[in-house]
PDB file of C-alpha atoms in Angstrom:
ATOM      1  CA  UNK A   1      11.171   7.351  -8.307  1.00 61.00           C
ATOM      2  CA  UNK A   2       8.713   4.935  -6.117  1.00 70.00           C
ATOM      3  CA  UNK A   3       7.144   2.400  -7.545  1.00 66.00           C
ATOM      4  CA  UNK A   4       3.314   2.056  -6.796  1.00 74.00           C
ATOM      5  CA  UNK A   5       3.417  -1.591  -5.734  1.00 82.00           C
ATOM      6  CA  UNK A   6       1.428  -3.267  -3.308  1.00 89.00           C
ATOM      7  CA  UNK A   7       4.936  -4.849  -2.345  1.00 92.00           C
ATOM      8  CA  UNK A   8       6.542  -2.122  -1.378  1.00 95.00           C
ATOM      9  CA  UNK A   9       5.857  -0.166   1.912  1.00 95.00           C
ATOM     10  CA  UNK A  10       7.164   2.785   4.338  1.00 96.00           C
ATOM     11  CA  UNK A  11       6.086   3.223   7.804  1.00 97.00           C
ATOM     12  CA  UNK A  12       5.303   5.995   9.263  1.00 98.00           C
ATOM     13  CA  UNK A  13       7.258   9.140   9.434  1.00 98.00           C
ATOM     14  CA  UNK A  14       9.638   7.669   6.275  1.00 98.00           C
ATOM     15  CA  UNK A  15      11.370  10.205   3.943  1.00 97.00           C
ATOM     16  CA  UNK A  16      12.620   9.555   0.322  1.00 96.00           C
ATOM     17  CA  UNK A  17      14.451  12.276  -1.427  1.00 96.00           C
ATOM     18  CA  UNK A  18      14.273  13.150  -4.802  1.00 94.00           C
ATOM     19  CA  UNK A  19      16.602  11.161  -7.428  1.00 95.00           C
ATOM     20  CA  UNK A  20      15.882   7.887  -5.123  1.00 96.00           C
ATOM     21  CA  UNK A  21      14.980   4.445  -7.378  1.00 95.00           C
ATOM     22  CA  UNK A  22      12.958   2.302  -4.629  1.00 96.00           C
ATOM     23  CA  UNK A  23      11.614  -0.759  -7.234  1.00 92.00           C
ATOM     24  CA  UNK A  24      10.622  -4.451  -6.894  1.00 90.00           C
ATOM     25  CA  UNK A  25      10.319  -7.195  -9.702  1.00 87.00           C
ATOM     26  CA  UNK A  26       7.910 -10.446  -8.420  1.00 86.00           C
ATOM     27  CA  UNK A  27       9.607  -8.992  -4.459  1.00 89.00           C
ATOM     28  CA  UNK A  28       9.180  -7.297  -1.487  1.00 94.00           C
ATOM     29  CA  UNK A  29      10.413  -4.122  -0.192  1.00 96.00           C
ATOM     30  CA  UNK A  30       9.164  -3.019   3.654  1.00 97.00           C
ATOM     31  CA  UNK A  31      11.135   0.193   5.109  1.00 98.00           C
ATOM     32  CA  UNK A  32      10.068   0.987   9.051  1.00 98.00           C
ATOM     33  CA  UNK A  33       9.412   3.984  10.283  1.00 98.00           C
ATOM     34  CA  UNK A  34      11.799   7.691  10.789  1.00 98.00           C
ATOM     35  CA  UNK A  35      13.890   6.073   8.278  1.00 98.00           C
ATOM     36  CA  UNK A  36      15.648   9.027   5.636  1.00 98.00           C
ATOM     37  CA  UNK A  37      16.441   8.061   2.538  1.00 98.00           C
ATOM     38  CA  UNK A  38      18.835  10.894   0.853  1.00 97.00           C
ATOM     39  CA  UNK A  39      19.176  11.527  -2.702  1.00 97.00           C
ATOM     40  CA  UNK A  40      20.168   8.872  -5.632  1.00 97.00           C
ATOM     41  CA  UNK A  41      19.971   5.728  -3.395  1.00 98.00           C
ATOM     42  CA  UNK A  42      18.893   2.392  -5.500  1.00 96.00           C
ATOM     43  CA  UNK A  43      16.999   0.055  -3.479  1.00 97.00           C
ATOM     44  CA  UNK A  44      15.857  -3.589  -5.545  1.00 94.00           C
ATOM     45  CA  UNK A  45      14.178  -6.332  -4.787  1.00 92.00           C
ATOM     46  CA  UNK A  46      13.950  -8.597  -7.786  1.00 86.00           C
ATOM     47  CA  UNK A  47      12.712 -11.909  -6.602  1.00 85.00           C
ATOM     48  CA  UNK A  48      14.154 -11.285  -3.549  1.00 91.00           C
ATOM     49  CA  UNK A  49      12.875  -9.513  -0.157  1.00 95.00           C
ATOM     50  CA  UNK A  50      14.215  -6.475   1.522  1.00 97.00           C
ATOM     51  CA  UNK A  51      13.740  -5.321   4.722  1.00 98.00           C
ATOM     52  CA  UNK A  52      14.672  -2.179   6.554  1.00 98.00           C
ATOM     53  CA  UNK A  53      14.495  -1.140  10.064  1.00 98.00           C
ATOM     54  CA  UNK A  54      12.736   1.518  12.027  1.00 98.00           C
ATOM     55  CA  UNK A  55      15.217   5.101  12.477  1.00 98.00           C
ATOM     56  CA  UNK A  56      17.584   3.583   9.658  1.00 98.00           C
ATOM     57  CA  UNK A  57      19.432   6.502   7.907  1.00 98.00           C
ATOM     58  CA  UNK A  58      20.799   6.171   4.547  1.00 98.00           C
ATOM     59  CA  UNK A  59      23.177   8.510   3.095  1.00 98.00           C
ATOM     60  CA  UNK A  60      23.341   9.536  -0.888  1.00 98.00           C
ATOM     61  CA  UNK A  61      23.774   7.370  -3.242  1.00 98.00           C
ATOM     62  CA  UNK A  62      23.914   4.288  -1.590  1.00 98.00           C
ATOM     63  CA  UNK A  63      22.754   0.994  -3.660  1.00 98.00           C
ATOM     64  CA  UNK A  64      21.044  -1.703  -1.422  1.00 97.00           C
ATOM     65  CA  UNK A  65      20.656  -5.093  -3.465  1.00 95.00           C
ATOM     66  CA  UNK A  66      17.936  -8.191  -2.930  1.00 92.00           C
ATOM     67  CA  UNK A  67      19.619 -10.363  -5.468  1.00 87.00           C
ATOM     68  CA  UNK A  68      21.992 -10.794  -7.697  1.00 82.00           C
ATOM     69  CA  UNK A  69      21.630 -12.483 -11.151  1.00 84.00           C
ATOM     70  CA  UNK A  70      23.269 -16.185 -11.553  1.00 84.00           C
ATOM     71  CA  UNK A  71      26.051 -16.489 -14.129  1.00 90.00           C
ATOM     72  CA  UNK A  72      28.498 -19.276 -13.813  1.00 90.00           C
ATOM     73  CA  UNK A  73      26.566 -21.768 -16.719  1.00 91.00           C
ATOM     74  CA  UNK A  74      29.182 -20.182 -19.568  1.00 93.00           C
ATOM     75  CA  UNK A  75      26.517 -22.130 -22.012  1.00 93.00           C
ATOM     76  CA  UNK A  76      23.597 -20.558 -21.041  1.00 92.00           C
ATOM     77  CA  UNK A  77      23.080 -16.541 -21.687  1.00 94.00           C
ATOM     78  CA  UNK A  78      23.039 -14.915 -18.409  1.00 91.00           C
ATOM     79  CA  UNK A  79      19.623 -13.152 -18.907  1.00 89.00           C
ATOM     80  CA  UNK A  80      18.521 -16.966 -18.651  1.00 92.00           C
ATOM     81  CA  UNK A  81      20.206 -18.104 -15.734  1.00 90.00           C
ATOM     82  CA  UNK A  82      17.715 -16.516 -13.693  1.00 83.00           C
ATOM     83  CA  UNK A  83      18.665 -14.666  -9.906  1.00 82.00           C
ATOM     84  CA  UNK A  84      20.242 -15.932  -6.846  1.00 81.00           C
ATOM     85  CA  UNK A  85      17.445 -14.554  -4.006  1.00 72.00           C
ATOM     86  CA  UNK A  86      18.958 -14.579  -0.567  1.00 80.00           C
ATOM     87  CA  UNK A  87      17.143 -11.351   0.377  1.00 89.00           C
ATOM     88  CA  UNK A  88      18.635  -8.146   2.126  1.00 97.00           C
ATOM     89  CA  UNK A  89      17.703  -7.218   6.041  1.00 97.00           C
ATOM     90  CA  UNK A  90      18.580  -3.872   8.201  1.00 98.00           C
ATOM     91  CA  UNK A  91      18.453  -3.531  11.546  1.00 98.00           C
ATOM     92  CA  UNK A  92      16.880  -0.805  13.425  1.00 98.00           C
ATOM     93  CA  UNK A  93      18.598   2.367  14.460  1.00 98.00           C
ATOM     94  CA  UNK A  94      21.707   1.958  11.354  1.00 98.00           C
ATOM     95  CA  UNK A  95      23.224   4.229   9.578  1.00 98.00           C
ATOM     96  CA  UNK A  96      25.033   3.991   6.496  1.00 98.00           C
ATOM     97  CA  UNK A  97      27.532   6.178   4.629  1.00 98.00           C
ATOM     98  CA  UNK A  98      27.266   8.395   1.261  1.00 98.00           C
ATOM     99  CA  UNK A  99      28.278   5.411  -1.761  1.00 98.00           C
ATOM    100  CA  UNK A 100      27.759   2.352   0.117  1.00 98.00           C
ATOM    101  CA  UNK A 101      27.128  -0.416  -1.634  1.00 98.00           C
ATOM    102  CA  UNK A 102      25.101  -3.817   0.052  1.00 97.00           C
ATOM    103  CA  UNK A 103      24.661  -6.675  -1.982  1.00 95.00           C
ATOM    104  CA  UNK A 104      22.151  -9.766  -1.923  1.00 94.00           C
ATOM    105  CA  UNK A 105      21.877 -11.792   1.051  1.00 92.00           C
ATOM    106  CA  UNK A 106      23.434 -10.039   3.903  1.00 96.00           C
ATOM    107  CA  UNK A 107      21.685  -9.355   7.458  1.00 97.00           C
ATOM    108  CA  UNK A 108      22.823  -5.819   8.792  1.00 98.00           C
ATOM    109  CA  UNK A 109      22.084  -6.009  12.676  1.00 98.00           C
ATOM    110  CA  UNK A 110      20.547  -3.335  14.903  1.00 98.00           C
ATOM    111  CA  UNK A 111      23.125  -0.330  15.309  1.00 98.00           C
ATOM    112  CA  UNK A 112      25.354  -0.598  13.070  1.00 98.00           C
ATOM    113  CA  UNK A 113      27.339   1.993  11.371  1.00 98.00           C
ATOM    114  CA  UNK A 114      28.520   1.529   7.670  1.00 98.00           C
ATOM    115  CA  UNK A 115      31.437   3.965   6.743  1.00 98.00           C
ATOM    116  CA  UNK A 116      31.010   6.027   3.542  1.00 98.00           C
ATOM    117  CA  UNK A 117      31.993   4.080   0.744  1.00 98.00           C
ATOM    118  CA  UNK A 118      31.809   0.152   2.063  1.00 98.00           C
ATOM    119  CA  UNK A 119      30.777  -2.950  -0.117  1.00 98.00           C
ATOM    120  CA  UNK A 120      28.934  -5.032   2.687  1.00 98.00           C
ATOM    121  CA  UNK A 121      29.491  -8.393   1.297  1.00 95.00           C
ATOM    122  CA  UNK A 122      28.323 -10.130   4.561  1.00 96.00           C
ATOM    123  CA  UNK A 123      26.368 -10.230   7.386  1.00 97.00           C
ATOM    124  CA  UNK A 124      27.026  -7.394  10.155  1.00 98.00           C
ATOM    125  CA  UNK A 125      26.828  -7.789  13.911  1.00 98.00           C
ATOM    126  CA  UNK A 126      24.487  -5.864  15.818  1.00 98.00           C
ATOM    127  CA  UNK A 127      26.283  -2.216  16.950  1.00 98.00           C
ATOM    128  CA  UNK A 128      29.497  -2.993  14.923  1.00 98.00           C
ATOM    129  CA  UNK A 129      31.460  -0.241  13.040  1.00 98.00           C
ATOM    130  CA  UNK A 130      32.380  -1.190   9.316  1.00 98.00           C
ATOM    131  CA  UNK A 131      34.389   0.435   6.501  1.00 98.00           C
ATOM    132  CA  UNK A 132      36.420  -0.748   3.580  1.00 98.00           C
ATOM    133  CA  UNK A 133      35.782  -3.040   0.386  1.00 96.00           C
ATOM    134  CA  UNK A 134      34.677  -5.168   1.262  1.00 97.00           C
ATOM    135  CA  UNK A 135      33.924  -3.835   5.011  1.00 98.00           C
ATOM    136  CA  UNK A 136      35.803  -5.100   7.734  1.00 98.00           C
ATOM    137  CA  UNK A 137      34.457  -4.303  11.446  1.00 98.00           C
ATOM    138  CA  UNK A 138      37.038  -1.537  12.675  1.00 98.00           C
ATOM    139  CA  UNK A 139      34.882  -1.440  16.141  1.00 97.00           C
ATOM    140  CA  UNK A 140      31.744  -1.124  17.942  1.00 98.00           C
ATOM    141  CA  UNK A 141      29.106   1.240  19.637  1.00 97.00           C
ATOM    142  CA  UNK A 142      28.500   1.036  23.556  1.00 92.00           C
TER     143      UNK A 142
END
């Protein structure tokens, strides 16, 4: 499922595969162009911006996150405490593995390869190699 937003765009040449939940509340979603986007991947964007490369290739069910919601006030209900927006950005030319997971705020550089599996939980080089929860760079592409 797509939603029809003015805030939400695909360039050119862009696939999304059924079972995939691309959605934006009061954000902004842009995916480049030649990017695939397999089956049961979650990209949001609530308050938050998002950001995707050109030739980007995302595998199933991976869950790419624009913010996360704020809950340290234990005297406030978290549905109150509003969202913590640092925004999500991808690289050109990356690929990322079946059940990835990468949360609010981190910058994936251009060429980088996620393993199947990772929780990104941080920023990512340009052309570096990362696997694990959270991912830890194992190497690089030359």
């Amino acid at each position: 499922m797509v939603q029809v937003s003015k805030n939400i765009s695909f360039g050119r040449g862009t696939l999304v595969k059924p079972f995939s939940v691309i959605q934006e509340s009061r954000g902004n979603i842009k995916i480049g162009k030649n990017c695939a986007i397999n089956n049961f991947v979650q990209i949001s964007a609530t308050e938050s911006t998002i950001v995707i490369g050109n030739n980007v290739r995302i595998g199933p069910s991976v869950t790419i996150m624009g913010s996360v919601s704020k809950f340290k006030n234990k005297n406030q209900l978290i549905i109150e405490q509003g969202y913590s927006t640092g925004g999500t950005s991808i690289g050109n030319d990356v690929l990322i593995g079946a059940g990835s997971i990468i949360l609010a705020g981190c910058e994936i550089g251009n060429g980088v390869v996620i393993g199947a599996g990772s929780v990104v939980t941080k920023s990512v080089p340009p052309y570096a190699i990362v696997i694990g929860a959270p991912a830890r760079t194992i190497g690089a592409r030359n």
